[in-house]
CSV table of C-alpha atoms and ligand atoms in Angstrom, one decimal:
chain,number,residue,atom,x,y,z
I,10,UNK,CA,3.9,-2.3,22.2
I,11,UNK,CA,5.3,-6.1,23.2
I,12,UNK,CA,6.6,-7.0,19.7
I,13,UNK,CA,9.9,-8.5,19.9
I,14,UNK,CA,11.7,-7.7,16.9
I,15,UNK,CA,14.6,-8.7,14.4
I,16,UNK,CA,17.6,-7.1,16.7
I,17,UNK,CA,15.9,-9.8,19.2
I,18,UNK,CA,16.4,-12.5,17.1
I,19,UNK,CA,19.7,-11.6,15.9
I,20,UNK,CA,21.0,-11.0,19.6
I,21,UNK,CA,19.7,-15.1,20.2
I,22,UNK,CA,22.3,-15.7,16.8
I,23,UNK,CA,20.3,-16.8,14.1
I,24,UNK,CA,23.5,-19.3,12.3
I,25,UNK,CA,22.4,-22.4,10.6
I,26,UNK,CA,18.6,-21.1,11.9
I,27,UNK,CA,16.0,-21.0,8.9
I,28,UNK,CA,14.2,-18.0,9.0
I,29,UNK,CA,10.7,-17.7,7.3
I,30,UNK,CA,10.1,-13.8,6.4
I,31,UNK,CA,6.5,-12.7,5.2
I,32,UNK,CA,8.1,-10.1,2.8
I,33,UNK,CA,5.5,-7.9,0.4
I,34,UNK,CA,6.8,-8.3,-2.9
I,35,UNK,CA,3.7,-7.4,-4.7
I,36,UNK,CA,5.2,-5.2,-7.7
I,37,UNK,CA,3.0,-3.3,-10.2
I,38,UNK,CA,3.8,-5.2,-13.1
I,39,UNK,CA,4.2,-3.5,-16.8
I,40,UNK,CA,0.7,-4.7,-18.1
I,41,UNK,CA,2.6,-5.6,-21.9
I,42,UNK,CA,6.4,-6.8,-20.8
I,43,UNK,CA,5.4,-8.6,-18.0
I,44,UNK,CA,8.5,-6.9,-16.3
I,45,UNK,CA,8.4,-4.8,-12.8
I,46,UNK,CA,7.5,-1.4,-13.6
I,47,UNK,CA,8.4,-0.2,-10.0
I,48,UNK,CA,10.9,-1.9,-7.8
I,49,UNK,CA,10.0,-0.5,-4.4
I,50,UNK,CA,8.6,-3.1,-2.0
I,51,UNK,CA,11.5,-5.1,-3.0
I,52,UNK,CA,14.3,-2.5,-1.5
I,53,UNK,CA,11.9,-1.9,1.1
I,54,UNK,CA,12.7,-5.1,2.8
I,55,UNK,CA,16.3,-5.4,1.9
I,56,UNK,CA,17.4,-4.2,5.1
I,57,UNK,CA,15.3,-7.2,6.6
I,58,UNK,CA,17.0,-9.7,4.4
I,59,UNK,CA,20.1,-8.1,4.7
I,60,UNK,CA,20.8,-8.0,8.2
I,61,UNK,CA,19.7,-12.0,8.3
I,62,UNK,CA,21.9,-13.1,5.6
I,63,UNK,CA,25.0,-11.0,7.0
I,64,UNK,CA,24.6,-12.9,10.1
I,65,UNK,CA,24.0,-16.1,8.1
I,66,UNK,CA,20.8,-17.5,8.7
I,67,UNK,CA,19.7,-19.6,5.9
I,68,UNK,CA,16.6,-16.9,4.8
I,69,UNK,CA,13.6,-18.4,3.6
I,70,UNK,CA,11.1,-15.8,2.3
I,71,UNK,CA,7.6,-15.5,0.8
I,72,UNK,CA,5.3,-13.3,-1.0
I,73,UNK,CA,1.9,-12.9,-2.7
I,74,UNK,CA,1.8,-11.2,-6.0
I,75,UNK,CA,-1.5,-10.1,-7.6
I,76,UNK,CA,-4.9,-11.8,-7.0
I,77,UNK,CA,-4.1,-15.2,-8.6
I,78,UNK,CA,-7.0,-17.4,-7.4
I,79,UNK,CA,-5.6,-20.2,-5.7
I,80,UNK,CA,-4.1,-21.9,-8.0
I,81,UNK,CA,-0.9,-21.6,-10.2
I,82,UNK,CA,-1.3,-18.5,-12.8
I,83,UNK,CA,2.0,-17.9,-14.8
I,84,UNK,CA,1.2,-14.6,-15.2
I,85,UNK,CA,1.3,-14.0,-11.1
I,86,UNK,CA,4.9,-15.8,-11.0
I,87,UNK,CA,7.2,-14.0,-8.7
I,88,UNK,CA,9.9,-15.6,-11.0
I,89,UNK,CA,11.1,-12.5,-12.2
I,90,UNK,CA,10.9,-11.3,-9.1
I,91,UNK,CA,13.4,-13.6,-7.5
I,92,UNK,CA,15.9,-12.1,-10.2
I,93,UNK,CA,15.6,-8.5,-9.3
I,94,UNK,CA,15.7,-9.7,-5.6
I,95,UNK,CA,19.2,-11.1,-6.3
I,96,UNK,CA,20.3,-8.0,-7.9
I,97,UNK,CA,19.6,-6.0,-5.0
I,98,UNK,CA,21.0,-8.3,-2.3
I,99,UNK,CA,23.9,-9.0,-4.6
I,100,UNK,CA,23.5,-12.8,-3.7
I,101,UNK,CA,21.9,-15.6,-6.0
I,102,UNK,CA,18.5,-16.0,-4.9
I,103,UNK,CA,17.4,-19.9,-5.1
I,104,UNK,CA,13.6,-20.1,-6.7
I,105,UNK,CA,11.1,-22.8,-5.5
I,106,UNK,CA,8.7,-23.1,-8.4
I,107,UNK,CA,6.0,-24.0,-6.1
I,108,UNK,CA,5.3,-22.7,-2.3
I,109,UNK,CA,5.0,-25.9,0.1
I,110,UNK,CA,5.6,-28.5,-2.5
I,111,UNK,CA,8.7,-30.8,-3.6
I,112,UNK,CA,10.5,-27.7,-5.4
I,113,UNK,CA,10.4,-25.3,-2.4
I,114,UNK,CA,11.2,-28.4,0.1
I,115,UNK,CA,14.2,-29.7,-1.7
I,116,UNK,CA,15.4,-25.6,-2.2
I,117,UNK,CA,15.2,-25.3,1.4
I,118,UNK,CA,17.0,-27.9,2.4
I,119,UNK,CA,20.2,-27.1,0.1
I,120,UNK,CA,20.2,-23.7,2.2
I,121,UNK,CA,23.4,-23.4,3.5
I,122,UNK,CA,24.0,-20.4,6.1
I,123,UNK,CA,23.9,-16.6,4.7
I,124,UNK,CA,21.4,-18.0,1.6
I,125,UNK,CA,18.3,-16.7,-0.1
I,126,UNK,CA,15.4,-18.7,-1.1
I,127,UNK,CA,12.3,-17.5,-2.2
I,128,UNK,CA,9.0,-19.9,-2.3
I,129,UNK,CA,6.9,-19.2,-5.3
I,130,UNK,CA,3.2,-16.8,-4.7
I,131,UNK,CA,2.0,-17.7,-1.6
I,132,UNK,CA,-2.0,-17.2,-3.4
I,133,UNK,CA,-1.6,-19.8,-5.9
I,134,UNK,CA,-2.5,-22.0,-2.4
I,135,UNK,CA,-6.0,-22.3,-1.8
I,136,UNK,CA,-5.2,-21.7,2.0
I,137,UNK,CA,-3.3,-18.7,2.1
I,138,UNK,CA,-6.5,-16.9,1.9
I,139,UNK,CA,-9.1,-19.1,3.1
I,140,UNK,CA,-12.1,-18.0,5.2
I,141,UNK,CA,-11.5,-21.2,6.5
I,142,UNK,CA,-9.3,-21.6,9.9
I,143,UNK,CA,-8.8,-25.1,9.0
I,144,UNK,CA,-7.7,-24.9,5.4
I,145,UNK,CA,-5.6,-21.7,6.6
I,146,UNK,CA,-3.6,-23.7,9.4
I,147,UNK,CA,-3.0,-26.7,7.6
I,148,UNK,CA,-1.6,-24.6,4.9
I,149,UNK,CA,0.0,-22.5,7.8
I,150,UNK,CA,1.4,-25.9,8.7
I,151,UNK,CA,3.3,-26.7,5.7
I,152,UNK,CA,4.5,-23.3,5.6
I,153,UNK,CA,5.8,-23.3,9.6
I,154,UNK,CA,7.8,-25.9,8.3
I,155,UNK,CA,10.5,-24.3,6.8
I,156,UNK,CA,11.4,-21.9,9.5
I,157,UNK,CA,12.8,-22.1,13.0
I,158,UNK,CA,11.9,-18.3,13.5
I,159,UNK,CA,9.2,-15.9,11.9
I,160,UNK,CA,9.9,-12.5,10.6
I,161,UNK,CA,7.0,-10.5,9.3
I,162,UNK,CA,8.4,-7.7,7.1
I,163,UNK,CA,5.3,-7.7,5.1
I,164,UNK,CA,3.6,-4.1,6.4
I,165,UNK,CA,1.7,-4.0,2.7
I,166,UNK,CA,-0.3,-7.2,3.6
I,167,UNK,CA,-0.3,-7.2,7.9
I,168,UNK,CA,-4.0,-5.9,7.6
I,169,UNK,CA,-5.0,-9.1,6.0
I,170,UNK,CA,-6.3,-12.3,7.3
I,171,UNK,CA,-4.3,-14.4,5.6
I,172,UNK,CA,-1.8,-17.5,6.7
I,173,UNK,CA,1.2,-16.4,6.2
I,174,UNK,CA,0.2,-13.3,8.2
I,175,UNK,CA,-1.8,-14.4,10.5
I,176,UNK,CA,-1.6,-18.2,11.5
I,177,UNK,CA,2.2,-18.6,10.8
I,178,UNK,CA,3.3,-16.3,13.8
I,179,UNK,CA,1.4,-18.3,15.7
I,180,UNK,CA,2.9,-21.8,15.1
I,181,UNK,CA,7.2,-20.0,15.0
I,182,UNK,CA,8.6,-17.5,17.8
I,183,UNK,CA,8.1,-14.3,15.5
I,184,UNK,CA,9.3,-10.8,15.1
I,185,UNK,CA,8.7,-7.8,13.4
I,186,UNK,CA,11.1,-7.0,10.9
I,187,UNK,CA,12.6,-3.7,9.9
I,188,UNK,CA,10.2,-2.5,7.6
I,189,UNK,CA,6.8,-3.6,9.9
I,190,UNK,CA,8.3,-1.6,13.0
I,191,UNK,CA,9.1,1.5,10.9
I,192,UNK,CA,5.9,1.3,9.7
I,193,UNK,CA,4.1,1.1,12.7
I,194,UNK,CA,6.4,3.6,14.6
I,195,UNK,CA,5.9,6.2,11.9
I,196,UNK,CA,1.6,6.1,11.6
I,197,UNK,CA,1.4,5.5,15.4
I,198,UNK,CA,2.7,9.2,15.3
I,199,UNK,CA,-0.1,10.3,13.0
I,200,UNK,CA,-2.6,8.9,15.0
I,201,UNK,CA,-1.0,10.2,18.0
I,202,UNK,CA,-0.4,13.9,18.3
I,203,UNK,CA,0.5,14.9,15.3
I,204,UNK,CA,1.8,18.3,15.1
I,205,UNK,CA,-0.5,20.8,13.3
I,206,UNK,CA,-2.1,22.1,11.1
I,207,UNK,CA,-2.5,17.9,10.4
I,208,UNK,CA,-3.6,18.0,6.4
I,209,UNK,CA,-4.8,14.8,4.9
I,210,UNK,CA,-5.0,14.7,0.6
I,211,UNK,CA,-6.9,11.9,-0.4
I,212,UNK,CA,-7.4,10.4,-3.9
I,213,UNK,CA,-7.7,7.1,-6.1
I,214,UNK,CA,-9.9,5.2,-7.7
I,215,UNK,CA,-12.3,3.8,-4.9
I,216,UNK,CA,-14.6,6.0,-2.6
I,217,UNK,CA,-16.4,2.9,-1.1
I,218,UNK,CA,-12.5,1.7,0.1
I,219,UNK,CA,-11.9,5.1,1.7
I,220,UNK,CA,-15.3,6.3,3.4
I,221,UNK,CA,-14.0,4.6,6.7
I,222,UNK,CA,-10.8,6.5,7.1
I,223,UNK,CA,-12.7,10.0,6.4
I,224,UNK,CA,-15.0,8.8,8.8
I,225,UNK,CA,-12.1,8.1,11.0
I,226,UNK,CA,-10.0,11.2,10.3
I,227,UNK,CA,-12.3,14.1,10.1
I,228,UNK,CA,-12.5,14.4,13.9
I,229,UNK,CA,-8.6,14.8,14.0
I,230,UNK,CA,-7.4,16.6,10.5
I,231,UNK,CA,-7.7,20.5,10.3
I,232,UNK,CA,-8.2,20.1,6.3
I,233,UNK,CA,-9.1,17.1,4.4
I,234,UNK,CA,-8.0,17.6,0.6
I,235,UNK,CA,-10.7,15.2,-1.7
I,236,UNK,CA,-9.0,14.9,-5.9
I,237,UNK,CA,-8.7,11.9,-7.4
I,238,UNK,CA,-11.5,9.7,-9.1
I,239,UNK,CA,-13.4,9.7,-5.7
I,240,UNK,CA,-14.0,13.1,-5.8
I,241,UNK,CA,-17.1,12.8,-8.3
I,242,UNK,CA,-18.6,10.9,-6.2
I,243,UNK,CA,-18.8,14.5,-3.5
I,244,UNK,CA,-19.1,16.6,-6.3
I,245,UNK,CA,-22.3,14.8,-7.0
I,246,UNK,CA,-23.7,15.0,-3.3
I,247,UNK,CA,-22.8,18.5,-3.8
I,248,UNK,CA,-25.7,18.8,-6.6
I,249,UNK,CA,-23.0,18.5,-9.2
I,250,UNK,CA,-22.8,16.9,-13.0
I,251,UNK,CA,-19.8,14.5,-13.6
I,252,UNK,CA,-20.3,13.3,-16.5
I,253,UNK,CA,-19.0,9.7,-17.1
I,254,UNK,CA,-16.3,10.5,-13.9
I,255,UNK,CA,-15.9,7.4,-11.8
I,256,UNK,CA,-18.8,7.7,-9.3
I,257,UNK,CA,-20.1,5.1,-6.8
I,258,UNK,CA,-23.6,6.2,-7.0
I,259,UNK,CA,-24.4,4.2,-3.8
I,260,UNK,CA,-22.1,6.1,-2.0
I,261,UNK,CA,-23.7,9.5,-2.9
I,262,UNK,CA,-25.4,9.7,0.3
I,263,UNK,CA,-23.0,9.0,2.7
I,264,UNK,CA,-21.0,11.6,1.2
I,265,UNK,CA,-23.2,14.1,1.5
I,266,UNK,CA,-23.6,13.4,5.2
I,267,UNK,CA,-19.9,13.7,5.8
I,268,UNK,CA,-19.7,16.9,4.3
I,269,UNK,CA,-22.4,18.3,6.4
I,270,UNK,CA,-20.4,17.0,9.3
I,271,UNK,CA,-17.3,18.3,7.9
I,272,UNK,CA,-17.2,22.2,9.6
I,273,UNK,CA,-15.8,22.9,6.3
I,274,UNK,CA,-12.5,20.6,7.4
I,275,UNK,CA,-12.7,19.1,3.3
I,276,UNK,CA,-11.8,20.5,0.4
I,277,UNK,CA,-12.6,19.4,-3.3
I,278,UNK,CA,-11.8,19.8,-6.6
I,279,UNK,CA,-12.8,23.9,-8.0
I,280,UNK,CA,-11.7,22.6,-11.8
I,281,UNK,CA,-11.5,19.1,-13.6
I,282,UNK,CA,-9.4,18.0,-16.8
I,283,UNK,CA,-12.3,16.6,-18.4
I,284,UNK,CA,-11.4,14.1,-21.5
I,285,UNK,CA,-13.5,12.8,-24.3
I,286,UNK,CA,-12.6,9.0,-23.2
I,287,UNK,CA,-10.5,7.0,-20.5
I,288,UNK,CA,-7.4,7.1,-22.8
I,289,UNK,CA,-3.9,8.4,-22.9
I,290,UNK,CA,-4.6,10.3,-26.1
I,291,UNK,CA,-8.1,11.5,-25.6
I,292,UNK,CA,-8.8,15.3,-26.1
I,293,UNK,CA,-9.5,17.2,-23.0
I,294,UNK,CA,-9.7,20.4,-21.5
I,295,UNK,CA,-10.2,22.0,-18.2
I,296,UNK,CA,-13.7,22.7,-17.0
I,297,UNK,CA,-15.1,23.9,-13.3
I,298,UNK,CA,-16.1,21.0,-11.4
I,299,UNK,CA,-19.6,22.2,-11.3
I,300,UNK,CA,-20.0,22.0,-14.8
I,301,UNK,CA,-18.7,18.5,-16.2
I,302,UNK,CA,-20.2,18.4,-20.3
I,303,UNK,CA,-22.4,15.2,-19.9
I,304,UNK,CA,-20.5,12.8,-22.0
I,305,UNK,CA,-16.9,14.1,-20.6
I,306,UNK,CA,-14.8,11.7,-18.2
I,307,UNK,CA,-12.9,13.9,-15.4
I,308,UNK,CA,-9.0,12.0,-15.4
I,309,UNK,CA,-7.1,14.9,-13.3
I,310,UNK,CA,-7.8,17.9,-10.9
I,311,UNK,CA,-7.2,21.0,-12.7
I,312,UNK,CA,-4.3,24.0,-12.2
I,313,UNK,CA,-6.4,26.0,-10.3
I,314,UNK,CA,-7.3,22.8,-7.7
I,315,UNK,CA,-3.7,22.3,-7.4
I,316,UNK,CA,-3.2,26.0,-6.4
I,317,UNK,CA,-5.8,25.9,-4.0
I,318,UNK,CA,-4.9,22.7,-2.6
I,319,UNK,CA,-1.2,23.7,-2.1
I,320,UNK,CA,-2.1,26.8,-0.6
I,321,UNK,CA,-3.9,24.3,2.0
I,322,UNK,CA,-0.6,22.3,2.3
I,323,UNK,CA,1.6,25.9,2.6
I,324,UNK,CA,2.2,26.0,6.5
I,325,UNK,CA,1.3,22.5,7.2
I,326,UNK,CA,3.3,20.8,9.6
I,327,UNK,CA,2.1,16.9,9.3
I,328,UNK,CA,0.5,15.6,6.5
I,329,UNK,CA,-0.4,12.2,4.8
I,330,UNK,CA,-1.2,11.7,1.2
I,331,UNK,CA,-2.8,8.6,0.0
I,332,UNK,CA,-4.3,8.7,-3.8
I,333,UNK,CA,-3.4,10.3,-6.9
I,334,UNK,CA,-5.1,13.3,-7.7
I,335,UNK,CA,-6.0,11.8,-11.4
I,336,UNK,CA,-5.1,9.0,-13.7
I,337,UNK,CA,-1.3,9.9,-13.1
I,338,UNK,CA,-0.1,6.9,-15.6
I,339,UNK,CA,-1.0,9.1,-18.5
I,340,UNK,CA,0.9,11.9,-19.2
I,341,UNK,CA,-1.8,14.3,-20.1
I,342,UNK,CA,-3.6,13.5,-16.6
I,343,UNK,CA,-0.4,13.5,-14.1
I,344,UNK,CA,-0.1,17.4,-13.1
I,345,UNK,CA,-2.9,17.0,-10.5
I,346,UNK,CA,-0.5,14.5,-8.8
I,347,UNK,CA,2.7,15.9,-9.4
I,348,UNK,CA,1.3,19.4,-8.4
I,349,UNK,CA,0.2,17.8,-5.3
I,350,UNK,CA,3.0,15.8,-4.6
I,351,UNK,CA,5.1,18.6,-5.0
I,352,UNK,CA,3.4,21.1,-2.5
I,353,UNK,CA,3.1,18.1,-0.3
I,354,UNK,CA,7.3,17.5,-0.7
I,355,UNK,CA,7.6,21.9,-0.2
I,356,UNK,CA,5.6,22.2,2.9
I,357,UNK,CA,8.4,21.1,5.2
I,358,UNK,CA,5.8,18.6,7.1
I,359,UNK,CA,6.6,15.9,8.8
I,360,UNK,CA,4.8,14.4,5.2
I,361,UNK,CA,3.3,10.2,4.7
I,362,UNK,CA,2.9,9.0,1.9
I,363,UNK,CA,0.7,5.3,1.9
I,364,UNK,CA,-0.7,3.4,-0.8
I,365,UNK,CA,0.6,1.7,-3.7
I,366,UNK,CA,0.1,3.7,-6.5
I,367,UNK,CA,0.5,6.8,-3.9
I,368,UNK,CA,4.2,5.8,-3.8
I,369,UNK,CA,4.8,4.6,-7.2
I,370,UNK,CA,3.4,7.7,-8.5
I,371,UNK,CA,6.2,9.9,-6.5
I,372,UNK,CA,8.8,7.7,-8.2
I,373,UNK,CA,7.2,7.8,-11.5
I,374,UNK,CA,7.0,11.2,-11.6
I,375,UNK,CA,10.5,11.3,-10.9
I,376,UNK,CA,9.9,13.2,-7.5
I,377,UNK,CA,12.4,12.7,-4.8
I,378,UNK,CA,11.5,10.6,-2.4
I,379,UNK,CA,13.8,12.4,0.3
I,380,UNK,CA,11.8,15.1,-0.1
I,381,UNK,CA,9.2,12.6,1.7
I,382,UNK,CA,9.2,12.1,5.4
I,383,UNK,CA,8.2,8.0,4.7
I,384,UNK,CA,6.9,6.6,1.8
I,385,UNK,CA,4.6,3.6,3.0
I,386,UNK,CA,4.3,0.7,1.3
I,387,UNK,CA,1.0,-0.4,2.4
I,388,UNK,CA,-2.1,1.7,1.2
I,389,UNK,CA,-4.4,-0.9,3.0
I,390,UNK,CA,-2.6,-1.4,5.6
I,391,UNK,CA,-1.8,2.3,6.7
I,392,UNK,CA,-5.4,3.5,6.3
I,393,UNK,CA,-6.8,0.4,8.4
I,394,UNK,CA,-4.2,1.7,10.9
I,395,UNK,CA,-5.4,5.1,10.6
I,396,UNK,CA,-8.8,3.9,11.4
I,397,UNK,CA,-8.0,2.9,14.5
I,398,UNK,CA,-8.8,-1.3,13.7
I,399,UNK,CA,-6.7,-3.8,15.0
I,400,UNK,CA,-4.6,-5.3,12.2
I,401,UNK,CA,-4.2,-9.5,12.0
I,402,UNK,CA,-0.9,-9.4,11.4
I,403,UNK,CA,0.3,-6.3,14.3
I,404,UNK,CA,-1.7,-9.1,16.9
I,405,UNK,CA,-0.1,-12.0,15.6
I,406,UNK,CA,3.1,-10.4,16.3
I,407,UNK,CA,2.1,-9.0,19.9
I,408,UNK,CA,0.7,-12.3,21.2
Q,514,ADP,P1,-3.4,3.9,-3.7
Q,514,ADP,O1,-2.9,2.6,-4.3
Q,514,ADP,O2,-2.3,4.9,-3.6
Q,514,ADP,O3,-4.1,3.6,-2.4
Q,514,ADP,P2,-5.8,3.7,-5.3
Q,514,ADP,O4,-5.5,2.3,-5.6
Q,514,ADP,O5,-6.9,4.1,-4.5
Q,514,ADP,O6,-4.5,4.4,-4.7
Q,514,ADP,O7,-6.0,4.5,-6.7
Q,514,ADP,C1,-5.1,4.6,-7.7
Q,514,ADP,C2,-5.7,4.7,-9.0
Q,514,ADP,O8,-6.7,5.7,-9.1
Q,514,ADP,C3,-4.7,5.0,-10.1
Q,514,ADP,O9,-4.5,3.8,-10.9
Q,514,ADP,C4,-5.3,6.1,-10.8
Q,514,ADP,O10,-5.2,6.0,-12.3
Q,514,ADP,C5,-6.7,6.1,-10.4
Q,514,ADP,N1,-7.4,7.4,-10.6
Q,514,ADP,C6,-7.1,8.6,-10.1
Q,514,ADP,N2,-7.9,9.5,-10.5
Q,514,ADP,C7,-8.8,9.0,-11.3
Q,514,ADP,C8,-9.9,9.4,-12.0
Q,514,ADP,N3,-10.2,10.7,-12.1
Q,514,ADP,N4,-10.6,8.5,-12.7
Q,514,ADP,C9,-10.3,7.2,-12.7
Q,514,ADP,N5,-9.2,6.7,-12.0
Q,514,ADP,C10,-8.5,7.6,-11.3
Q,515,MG,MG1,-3.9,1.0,-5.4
């Protein structure tokens, strides 16, 4: 792999340099505060920012948050954001209150050396995301500006096509920073040789999002572990009721190919925690997956799943996990996950954790994330990787 990377650009000395780092600051945000419900993308890259500051560039970094839609949206403000950022670092983070306009050019000129600033959402500009190369490298432009290096520490977001991912690199010498080359180092051993048995536990919301890296994974996993609200979506290609479970009808299909191409590799679901409605209070009960009451919603994989499926995990020696085994922000659906979680943290694999909610869910549940070989903070990201496809933001870096 040619990347250079951030001990590079520290050996060149980076005083009185601006540094622009691509960071992934997209927190899960408390839907009625407002406030950051999980803080760990932040300390993921402090050891980015840290090492810069300490050797006293003047660090300049960005961030999407959410899916504003171009355009300012309070609610996507990485305001609060900046705060908690200077908590970590212990240094005053300066805020720009806009991205590429007079706030965030007048905040980076006052930079002096071993200073923070961080440029408000990178998506409430038009161009960040643009299909458009034009609009994205004018916008790319702007952004280029404020840096005399690159560092993309952003692994959450490198499998997007976005400027500050894709078209910034190519306008700044750029680096990987420490968070993107652990990353990388860590999944290029799972697609590798991974040492076996190789189990795979997949869950979450979204089948159609996932179909690819079963596709991609089969072939190379000796189990393959289905819970979560995808699994209703097999249960059905198996002949099965679900109710009113999350199901991609569509998708039906092409499930039921791949587990006639499985050589009995996947496992689902043998008993559902079926609830009367999607709510945290909702009466439910456990019933076997084959027989889902008509008007029930499945929210969790049942006690006799998780047996099953640790028993899978028992003498496995890599595994990753992406997707919660059931609605794990409720209480009354979170065993599924925490039952998983915890034969995944017991095996004694070399154990992955990627995806968002994956990795907020091990925190959530107050599970330790030592117990966790690496907890990734891109779900996208590390299953595009998985796949095999060539990620914008790893080429960017290489070229
Ligand atoms: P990740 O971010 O780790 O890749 P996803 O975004 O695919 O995971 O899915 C996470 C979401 O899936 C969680 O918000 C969780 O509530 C939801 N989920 C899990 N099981 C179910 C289910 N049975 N029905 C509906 N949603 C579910
Ligand atoms: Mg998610």
């Amino acid at each position: 792999m040619s990347i250079r990377t951030l001990d590079d650009l520290l050996a060149e000395g980076v005083p009185g340099r601006r540094v622009l780092v691509r960071a992934d600051l997209n927190v899960p945000l408390d839907k009625q505060s407002g406030s950051i419900a999980d803080d760990g993308r932040i300390r993921a890259v402090l050891p980015t920012l840290g090492a810069l500051t300490e050797a006293g560039a003047k660090v300049v970094v960005c961030s999407h948050l959410g899916r504003p839609k171009g355009a300012p949206d309070p609610q996507f403000s990485l305001a609060p954001v900046a705060g908690r950022l200077g908590e970590l670092l212990g240094t005053a983070v300066h805020f720009a209150t806009d991205t590429i306009g007079d706030s965030a050019q007048a905040t980076v000129a006052a930079l002096a050396d071993g200073e923070v600033a961080l440029l408000e959402n990178l998506r409430f500009n038009k161009g960040e995301t643009s299909k458009d190369d034009a609009e994205r490298g004018s916008f790319a432009d702007q952004l280029a500006a404020f840096g005399d290096a690159y560092v993309d520490d952003a692994f959450g977001a490198v499998h997007r096509k976005h400027a500050s991912v894709h078209d910034v690199p190519a306008r700044l010498p750029h680096v990987a920073g420490r968070l993107v080359l652990r990353e990388v180092e860590v999944l290029s051993q799972l697609t590798g040789a991974p040492e076996r048995p190789y189990v795979v536990v997949l869950g979450g919301s979204k089948v159609s999002d996932k179909l690819a890296v079963i596709e991609a994974l089969l072939p190379k996993v000796d189990r393959l572990l289905i819970g979560g609200g995808m699994c209703f979506t097999f249960l059905k290609a198996q002949g099965h009721e679900v109710g009113s479970s999350l199901l991609e009808a569509e998708m039906v299909e092409t499930c039921r190919n791949l587990l006639e191409r499985s050589e009995g590799k996947i496992m689902l679901p043998v008993d559902v925690v079926a609830a009367d409605a999607f709510a945290p209070d909702a009466a439910h009960d456990t019933v076997p997956a084959e027989g889902i009451p008509s008007k029930r919603v499945g929210l969790d994989v049942g006690p006799k799943t998780v047996a099953g499926f640790a028993a899978a995990l028992k003498d496995a020696r890599t595994t990753f996990w992406n997707g919660p085994m059931g609605v794990f922000e409720m209480p009354a659906f979170a065993h599924g996950t925490r039952g998983v979680a915890e034969a995944i943290a017991a095996s004694g694999a070399f154990s992955v954790v990627g995806g968002g909610d994956s990795a907020a869910a091990v925190r959530a549940l107050g599970l330790d994330e030592k117990d966790f070989g690496h907890i990734s903070t891109g779900g996208g990201a590390s299953l595009e990787y998985l796949e095999g496809k060539t990620l914008p933001g790893i080429a960017a870096l290489e070229n």
